[in-house]
CSV table of C-alpha atoms in Angstrom, one decimal:
chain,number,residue,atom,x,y,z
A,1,UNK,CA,-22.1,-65.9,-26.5
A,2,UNK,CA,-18.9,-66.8,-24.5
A,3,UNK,CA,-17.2,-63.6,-26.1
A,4,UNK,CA,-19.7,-60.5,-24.7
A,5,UNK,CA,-17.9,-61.2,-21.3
A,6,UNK,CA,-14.8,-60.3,-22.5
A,7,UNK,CA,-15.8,-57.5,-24.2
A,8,UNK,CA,-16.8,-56.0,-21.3
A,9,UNK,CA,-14.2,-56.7,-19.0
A,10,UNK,CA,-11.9,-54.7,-22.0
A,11,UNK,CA,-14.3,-51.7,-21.4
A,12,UNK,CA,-13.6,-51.7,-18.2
A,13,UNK,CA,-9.7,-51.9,-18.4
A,14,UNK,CA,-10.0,-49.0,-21.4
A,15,UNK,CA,-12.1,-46.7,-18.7
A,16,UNK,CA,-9.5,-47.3,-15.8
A,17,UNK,CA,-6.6,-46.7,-17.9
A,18,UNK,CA,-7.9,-43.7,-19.4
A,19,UNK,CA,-8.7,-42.4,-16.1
A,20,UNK,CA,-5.1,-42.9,-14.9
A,21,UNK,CA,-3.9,-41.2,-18.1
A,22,UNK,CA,-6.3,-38.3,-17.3
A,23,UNK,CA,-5.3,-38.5,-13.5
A,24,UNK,CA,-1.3,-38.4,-14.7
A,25,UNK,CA,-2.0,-35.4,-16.9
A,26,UNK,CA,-3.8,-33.3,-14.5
A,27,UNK,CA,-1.2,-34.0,-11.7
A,28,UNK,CA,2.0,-33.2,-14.5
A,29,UNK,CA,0.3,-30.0,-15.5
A,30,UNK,CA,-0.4,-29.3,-11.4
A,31,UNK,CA,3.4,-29.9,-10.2
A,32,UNK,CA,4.3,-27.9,-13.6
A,33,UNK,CA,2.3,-24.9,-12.2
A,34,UNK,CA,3.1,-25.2,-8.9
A,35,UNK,CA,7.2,-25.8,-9.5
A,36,UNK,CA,6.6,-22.2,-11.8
A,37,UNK,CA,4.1,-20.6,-9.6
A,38,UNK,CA,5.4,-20.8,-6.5
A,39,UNK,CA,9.0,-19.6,-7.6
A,40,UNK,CA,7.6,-16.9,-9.3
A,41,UNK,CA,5.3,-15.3,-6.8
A,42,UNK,CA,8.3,-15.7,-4.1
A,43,UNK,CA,10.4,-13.8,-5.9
A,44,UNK,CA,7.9,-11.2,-6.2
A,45,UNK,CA,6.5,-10.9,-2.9
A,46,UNK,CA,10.9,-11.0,-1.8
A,47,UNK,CA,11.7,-8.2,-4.2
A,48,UNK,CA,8.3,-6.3,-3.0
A,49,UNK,CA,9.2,-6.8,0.8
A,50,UNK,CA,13.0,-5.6,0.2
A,51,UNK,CA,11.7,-2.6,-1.6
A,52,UNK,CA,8.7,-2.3,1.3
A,53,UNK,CA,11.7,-2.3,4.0
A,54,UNK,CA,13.7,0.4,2.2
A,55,UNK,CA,10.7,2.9,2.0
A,56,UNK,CA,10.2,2.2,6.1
A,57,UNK,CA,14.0,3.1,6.6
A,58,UNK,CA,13.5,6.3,3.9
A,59,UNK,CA,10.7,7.2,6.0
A,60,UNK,CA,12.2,7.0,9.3
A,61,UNK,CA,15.3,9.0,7.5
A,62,UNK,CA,12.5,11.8,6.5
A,63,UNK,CA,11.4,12.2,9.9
A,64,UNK,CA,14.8,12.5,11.5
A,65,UNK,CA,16.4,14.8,8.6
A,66,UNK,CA,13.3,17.1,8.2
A,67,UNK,CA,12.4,18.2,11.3
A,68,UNK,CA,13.3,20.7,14.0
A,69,UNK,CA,13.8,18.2,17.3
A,70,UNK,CA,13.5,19.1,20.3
A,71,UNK,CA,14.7,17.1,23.7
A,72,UNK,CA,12.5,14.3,24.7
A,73,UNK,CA,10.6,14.9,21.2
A,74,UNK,CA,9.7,10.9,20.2
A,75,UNK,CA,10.6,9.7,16.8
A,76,UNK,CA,8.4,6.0,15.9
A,77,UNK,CA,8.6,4.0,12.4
A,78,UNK,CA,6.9,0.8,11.7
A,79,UNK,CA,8.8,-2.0,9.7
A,80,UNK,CA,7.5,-5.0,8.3
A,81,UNK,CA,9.2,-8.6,9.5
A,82,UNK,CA,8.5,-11.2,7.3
A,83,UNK,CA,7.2,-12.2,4.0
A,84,UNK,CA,3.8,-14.1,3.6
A,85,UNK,CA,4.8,-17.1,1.5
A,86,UNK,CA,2.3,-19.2,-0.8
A,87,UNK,CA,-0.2,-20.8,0.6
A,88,UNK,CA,-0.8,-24.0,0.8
A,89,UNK,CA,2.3,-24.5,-1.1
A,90,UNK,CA,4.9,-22.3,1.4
A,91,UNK,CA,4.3,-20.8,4.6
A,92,UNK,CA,5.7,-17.2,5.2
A,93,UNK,CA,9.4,-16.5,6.4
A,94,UNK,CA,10.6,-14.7,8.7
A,95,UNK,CA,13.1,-11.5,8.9
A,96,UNK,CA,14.8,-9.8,11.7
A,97,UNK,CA,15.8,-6.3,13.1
A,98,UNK,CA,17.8,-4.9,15.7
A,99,UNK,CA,20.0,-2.5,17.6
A,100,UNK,CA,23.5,-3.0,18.3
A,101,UNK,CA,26.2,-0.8,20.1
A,102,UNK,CA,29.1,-3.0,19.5
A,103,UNK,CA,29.1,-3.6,15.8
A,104,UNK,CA,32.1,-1.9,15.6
A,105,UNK,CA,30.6,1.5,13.7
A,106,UNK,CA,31.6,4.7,15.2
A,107,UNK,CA,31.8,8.0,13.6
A,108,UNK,CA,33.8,11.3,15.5
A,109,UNK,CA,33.2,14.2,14.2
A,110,UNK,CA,35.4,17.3,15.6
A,111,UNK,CA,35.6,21.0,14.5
A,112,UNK,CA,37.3,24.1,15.7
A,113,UNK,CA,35.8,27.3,14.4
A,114,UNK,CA,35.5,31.0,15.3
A,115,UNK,CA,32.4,33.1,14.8
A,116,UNK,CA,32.6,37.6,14.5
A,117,UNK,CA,29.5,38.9,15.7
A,118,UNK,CA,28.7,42.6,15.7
A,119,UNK,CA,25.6,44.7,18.5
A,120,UNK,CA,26.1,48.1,19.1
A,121,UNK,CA,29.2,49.0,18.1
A,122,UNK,CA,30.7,45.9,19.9
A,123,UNK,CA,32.3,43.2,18.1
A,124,UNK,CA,33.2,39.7,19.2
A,125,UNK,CA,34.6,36.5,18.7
A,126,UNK,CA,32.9,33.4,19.7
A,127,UNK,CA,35.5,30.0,19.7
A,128,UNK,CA,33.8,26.9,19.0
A,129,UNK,CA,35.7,23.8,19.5
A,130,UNK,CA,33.7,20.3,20.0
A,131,UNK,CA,34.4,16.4,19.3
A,132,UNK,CA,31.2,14.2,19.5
A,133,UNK,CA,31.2,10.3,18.9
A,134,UNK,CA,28.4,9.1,17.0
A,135,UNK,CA,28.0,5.0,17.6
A,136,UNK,CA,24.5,2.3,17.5
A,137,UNK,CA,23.1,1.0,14.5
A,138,UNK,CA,19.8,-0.8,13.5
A,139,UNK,CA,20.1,-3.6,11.1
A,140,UNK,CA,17.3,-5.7,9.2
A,141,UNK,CA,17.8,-9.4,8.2
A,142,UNK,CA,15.2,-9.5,5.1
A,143,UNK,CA,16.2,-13.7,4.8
A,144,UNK,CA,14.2,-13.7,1.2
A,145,UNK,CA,14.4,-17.2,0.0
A,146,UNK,CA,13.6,-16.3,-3.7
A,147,UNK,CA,15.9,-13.8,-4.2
A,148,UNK,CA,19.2,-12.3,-3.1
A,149,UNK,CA,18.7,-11.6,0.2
A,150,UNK,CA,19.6,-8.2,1.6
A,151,UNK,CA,21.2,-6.5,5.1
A,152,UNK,CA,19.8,-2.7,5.8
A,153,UNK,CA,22.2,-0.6,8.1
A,154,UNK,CA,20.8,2.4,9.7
A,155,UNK,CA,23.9,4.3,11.0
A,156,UNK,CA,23.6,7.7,11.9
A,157,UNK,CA,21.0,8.6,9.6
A,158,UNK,CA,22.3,6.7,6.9
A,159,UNK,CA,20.8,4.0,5.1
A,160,UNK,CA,22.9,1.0,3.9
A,161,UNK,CA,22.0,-1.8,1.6
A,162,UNK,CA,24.4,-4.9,2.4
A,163,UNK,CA,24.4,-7.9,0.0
A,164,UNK,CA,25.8,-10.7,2.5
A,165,UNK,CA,27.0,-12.9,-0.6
A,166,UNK,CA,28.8,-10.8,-2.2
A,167,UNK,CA,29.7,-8.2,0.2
A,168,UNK,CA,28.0,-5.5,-2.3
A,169,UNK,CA,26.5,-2.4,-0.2
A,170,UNK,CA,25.7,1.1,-1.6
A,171,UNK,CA,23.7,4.2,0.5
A,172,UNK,CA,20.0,4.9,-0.8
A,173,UNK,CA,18.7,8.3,0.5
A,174,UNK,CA,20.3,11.4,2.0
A,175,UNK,CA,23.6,11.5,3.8
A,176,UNK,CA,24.9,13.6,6.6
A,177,UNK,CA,27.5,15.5,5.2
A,178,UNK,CA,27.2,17.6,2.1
A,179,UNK,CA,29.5,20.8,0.9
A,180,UNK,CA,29.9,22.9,-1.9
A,181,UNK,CA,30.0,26.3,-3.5
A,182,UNK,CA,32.7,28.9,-4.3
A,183,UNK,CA,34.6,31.6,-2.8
A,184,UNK,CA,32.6,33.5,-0.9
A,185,UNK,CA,29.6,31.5,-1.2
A,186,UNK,CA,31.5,28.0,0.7
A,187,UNK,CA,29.1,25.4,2.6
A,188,UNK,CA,29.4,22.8,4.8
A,189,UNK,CA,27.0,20.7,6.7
A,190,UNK,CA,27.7,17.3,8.7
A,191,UNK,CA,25.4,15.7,11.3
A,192,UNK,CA,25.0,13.0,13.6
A,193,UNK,CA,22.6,11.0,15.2
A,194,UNK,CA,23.9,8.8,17.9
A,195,UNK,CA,21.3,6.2,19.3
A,196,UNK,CA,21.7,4.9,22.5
A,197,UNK,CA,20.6,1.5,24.0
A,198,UNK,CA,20.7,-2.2,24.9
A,199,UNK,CA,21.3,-4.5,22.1
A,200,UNK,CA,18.3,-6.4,21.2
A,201,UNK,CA,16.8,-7.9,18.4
A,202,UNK,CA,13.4,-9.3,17.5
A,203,UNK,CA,12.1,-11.2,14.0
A,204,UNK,CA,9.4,-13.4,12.9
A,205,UNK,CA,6.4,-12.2,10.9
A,206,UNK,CA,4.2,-9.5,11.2
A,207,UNK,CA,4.9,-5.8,12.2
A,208,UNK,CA,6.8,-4.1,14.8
A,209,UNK,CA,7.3,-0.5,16.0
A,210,UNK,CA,10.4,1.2,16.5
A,211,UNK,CA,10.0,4.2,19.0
A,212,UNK,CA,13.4,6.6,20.1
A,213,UNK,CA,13.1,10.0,21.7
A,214,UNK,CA,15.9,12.9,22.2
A,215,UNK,CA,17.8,12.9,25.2
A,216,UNK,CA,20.9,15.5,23.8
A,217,UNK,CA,21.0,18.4,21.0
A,218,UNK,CA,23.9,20.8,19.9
A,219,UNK,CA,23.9,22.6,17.0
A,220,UNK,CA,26.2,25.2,15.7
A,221,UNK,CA,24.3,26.8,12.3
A,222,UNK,CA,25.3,30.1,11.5
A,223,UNK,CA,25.3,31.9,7.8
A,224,UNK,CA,27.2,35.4,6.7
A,225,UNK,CA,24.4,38.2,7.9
A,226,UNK,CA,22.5,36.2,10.2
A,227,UNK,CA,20.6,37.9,13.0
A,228,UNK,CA,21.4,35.8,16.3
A,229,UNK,CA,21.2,35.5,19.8
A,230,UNK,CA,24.5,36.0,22.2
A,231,UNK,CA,25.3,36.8,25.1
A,232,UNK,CA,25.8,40.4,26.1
A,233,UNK,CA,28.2,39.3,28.8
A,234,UNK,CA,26.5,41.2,31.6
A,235,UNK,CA,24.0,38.6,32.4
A,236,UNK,CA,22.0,39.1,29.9
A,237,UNK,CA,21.4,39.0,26.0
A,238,UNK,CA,21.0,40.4,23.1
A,239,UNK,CA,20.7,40.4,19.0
A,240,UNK,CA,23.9,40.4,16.7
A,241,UNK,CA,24.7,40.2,13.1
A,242,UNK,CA,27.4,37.2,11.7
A,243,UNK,CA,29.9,39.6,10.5
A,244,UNK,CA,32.9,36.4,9.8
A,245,UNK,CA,33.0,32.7,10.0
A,246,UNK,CA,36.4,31.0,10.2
A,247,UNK,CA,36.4,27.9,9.9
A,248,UNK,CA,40.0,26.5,11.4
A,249,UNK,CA,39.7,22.6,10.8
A,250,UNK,CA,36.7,20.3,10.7
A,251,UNK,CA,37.6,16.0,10.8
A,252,UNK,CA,34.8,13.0,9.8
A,253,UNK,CA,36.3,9.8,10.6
A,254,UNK,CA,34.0,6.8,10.0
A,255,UNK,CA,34.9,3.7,10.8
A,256,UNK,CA,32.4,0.9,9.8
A,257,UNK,CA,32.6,-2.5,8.3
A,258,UNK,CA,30.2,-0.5,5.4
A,259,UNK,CA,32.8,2.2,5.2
A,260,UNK,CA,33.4,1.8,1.6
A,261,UNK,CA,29.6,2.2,0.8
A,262,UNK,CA,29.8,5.7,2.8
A,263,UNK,CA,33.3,6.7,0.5
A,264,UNK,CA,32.0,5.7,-2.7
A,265,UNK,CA,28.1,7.6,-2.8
A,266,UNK,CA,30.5,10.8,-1.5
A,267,UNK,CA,32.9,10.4,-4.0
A,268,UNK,CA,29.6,10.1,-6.2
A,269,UNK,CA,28.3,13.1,-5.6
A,270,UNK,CA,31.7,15.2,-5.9
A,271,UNK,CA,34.7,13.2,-7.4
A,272,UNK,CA,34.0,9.9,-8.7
A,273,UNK,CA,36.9,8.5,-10.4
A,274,UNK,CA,36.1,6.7,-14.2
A,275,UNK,CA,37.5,3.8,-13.2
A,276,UNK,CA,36.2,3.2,-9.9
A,277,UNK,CA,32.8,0.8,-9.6
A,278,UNK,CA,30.7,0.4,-6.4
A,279,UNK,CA,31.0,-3.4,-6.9
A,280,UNK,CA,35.1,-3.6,-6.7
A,281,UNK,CA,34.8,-2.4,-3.2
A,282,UNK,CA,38.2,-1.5,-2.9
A,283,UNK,CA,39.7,1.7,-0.9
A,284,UNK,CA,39.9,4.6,-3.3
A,285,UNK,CA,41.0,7.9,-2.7
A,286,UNK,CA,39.4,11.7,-3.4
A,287,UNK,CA,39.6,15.4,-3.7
A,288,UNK,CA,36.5,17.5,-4.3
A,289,UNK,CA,38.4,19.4,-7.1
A,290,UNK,CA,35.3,20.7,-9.1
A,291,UNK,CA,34.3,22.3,-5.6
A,292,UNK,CA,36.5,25.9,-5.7
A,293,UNK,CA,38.1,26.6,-3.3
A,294,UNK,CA,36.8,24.1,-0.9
A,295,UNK,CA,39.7,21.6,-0.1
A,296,UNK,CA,38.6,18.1,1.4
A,297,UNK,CA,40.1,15.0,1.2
A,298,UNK,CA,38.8,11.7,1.7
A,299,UNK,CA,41.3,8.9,3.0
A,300,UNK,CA,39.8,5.1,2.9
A,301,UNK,CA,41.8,2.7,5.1
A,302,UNK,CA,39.7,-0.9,5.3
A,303,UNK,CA,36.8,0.3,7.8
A,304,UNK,CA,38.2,3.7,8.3
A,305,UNK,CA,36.8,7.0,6.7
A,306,UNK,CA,38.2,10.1,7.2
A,307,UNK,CA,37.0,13.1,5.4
A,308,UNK,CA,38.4,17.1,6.9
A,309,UNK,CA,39.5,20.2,5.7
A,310,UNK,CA,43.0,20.9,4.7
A,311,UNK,CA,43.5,24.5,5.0
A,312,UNK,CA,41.6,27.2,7.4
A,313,UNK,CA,38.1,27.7,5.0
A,314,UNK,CA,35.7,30.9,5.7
A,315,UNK,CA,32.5,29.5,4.9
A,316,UNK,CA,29.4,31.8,4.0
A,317,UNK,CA,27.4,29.0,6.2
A,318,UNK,CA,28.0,26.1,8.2
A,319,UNK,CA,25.5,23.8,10.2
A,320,UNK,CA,27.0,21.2,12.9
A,321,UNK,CA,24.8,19.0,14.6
A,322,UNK,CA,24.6,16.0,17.1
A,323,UNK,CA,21.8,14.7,18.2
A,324,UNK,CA,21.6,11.8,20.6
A,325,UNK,CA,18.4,9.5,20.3
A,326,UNK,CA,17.8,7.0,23.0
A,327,UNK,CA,15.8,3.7,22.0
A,328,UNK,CA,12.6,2.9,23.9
A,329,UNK,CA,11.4,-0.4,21.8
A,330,UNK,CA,12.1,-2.3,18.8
């Protein structure tokens, strides 16, 4: 009889303990799924919101390369700042973007060319010679805690990814500048797009709107045939034919602290040396040579870029533009 009361009280002790056992088991396999799921589905949502910021800068690059502008024609992309987090575990972090006129990017561009035009038995030369500066930049902060986090750099329709650590950057998308072809068949496009501002900035999380509009276009596009426009020199105007282009020196200096991103995607696309690695980032030089009769040369010096012509070239085509793009909210 004096032994059921302990029998009971060992009951009790086997109930609690297995209780705690149960209790120290659940929590283990808890803080094991939350130290692996909370990792894992950071670094996804980082490496989705990085790839989510580039298409935004892709698609404001679509707008500006494909279109025909016009003055005060508006030009608007939405970006994502921020990503969501896990909750309850993490709350969301934020990201930044923002305009800048003094981050020490600057590109000139400067050309002196002549084109023949022919109208009723008349033919004329038309000079050419302009020097633009192209300078403002936006810039993106992604601040992903999960992954490598990653700068964009929007200069002058050119997209630059900028890994702060370790000073990688490369160009995704379209650039500016392109040339090619042989003899009599010679191209050569360049472009800028010069956006003018105050500096400002804004981040946290959520969405905001970028909106620019035109305030200044000049173009100089002609090609070997072309039906155009001049001036008839009486006051009035009339249609010619491009008989000639001559093209008698064309300069792209680029001076950026990303300068060696904009040199190695050119050299890329026309003379990339086999020894040469985006990731070295060190100055390299380059001559088109695969590109006939075409004769550019690239010259890297730190932040400096310069890229021109070294003999007189008569292009079949050529298309210069600038376009100025003045920044109404960010």
């Amino acid at each position: 009889m004096a032994k059921l009361p302990v029998r009971k009280r060992d009951g009790a002790v086997a109930v609690i303990i297995g209780a705690l056992l149960t209790f120290v088991i659940v929590a283990s396999l808890m803080t094991a799924y939350v130290l692996w799921y909370v990792p894992s589905n950071g670094q996804q949502q980082d490496l989705q919101y990085i790839s989510e910021t580039e298409n935004s800068f892709l698609q404001l690059q679509d707008q500006i390369s494909n279109t025909t502008p016009y003055p005060n024609d508006f030009v608007g992309q939405s970006f994502t700042l921020g990503v969501p987090g896990t909750p309850p575990f993490s709350s969301s972090t934020d990201s930044f973007i923002g305009y800048s006129n003094g981050s020490g990017f600057i590109i000139t561009m400067s050309y002196n060319m002549s084109v023949t035009v022919s109208y009723d038995k008349v033919i004329r030369t038309i000079p050419m010679n302009y020097t633009f500066n192209c300078t403002g930049e936006f810039y993106l902060d992604t601040e992903t805690p999960f992954v490598t986090p990653t700068n964009f750099y929007y200069q002058s329709d050119t997209i630059i990814l900028q890994q702060p650590a370790s000073n990688y950057s490369e160009i995704v998308g379209s650039l500016p500048i392109s040339f090619g072809g042989h003899a009599k068949n010679l191209y050569l496009n360049a472009s800028q797009f010069s956006i003018e501002g105050t500096n400002s900035s804004t981040g946290g999380y959520g969405v905001t709107l970028m909106t620019m509009q035109y305030s200044n276009i000049n173009q100089s596009s002609f090609f070997l045939g072309e039906n155009v426009t001049v001036s008839n020199l009486t006051g009035g105007y009339t249609s010619a034919i491009v008989d000639n282009i001559t093209l008698n020196s064309f300069n792209y200096t680029i001076v950026s602290p990303q300068a060696f991103a904009w040199n190695y995607a050119l050299a890329s696309l026309y003379n990339l040396t086999a020894s040469q690695h985006a990731w070295e980032n060190k100055p390299f030089s380059w001559q088109p040579s695969s590109i006939g009769s075409i004769d550019i040369t690239a010259n890297p010096k730190g932040n400096l870029l310069n890229i021109g012509i070294t003999h007189i070239l008569y292009p079949f085509s050529v298309n210069f533009g600038y376009f100025v793009l003045r920044l109404l909210q960010i």
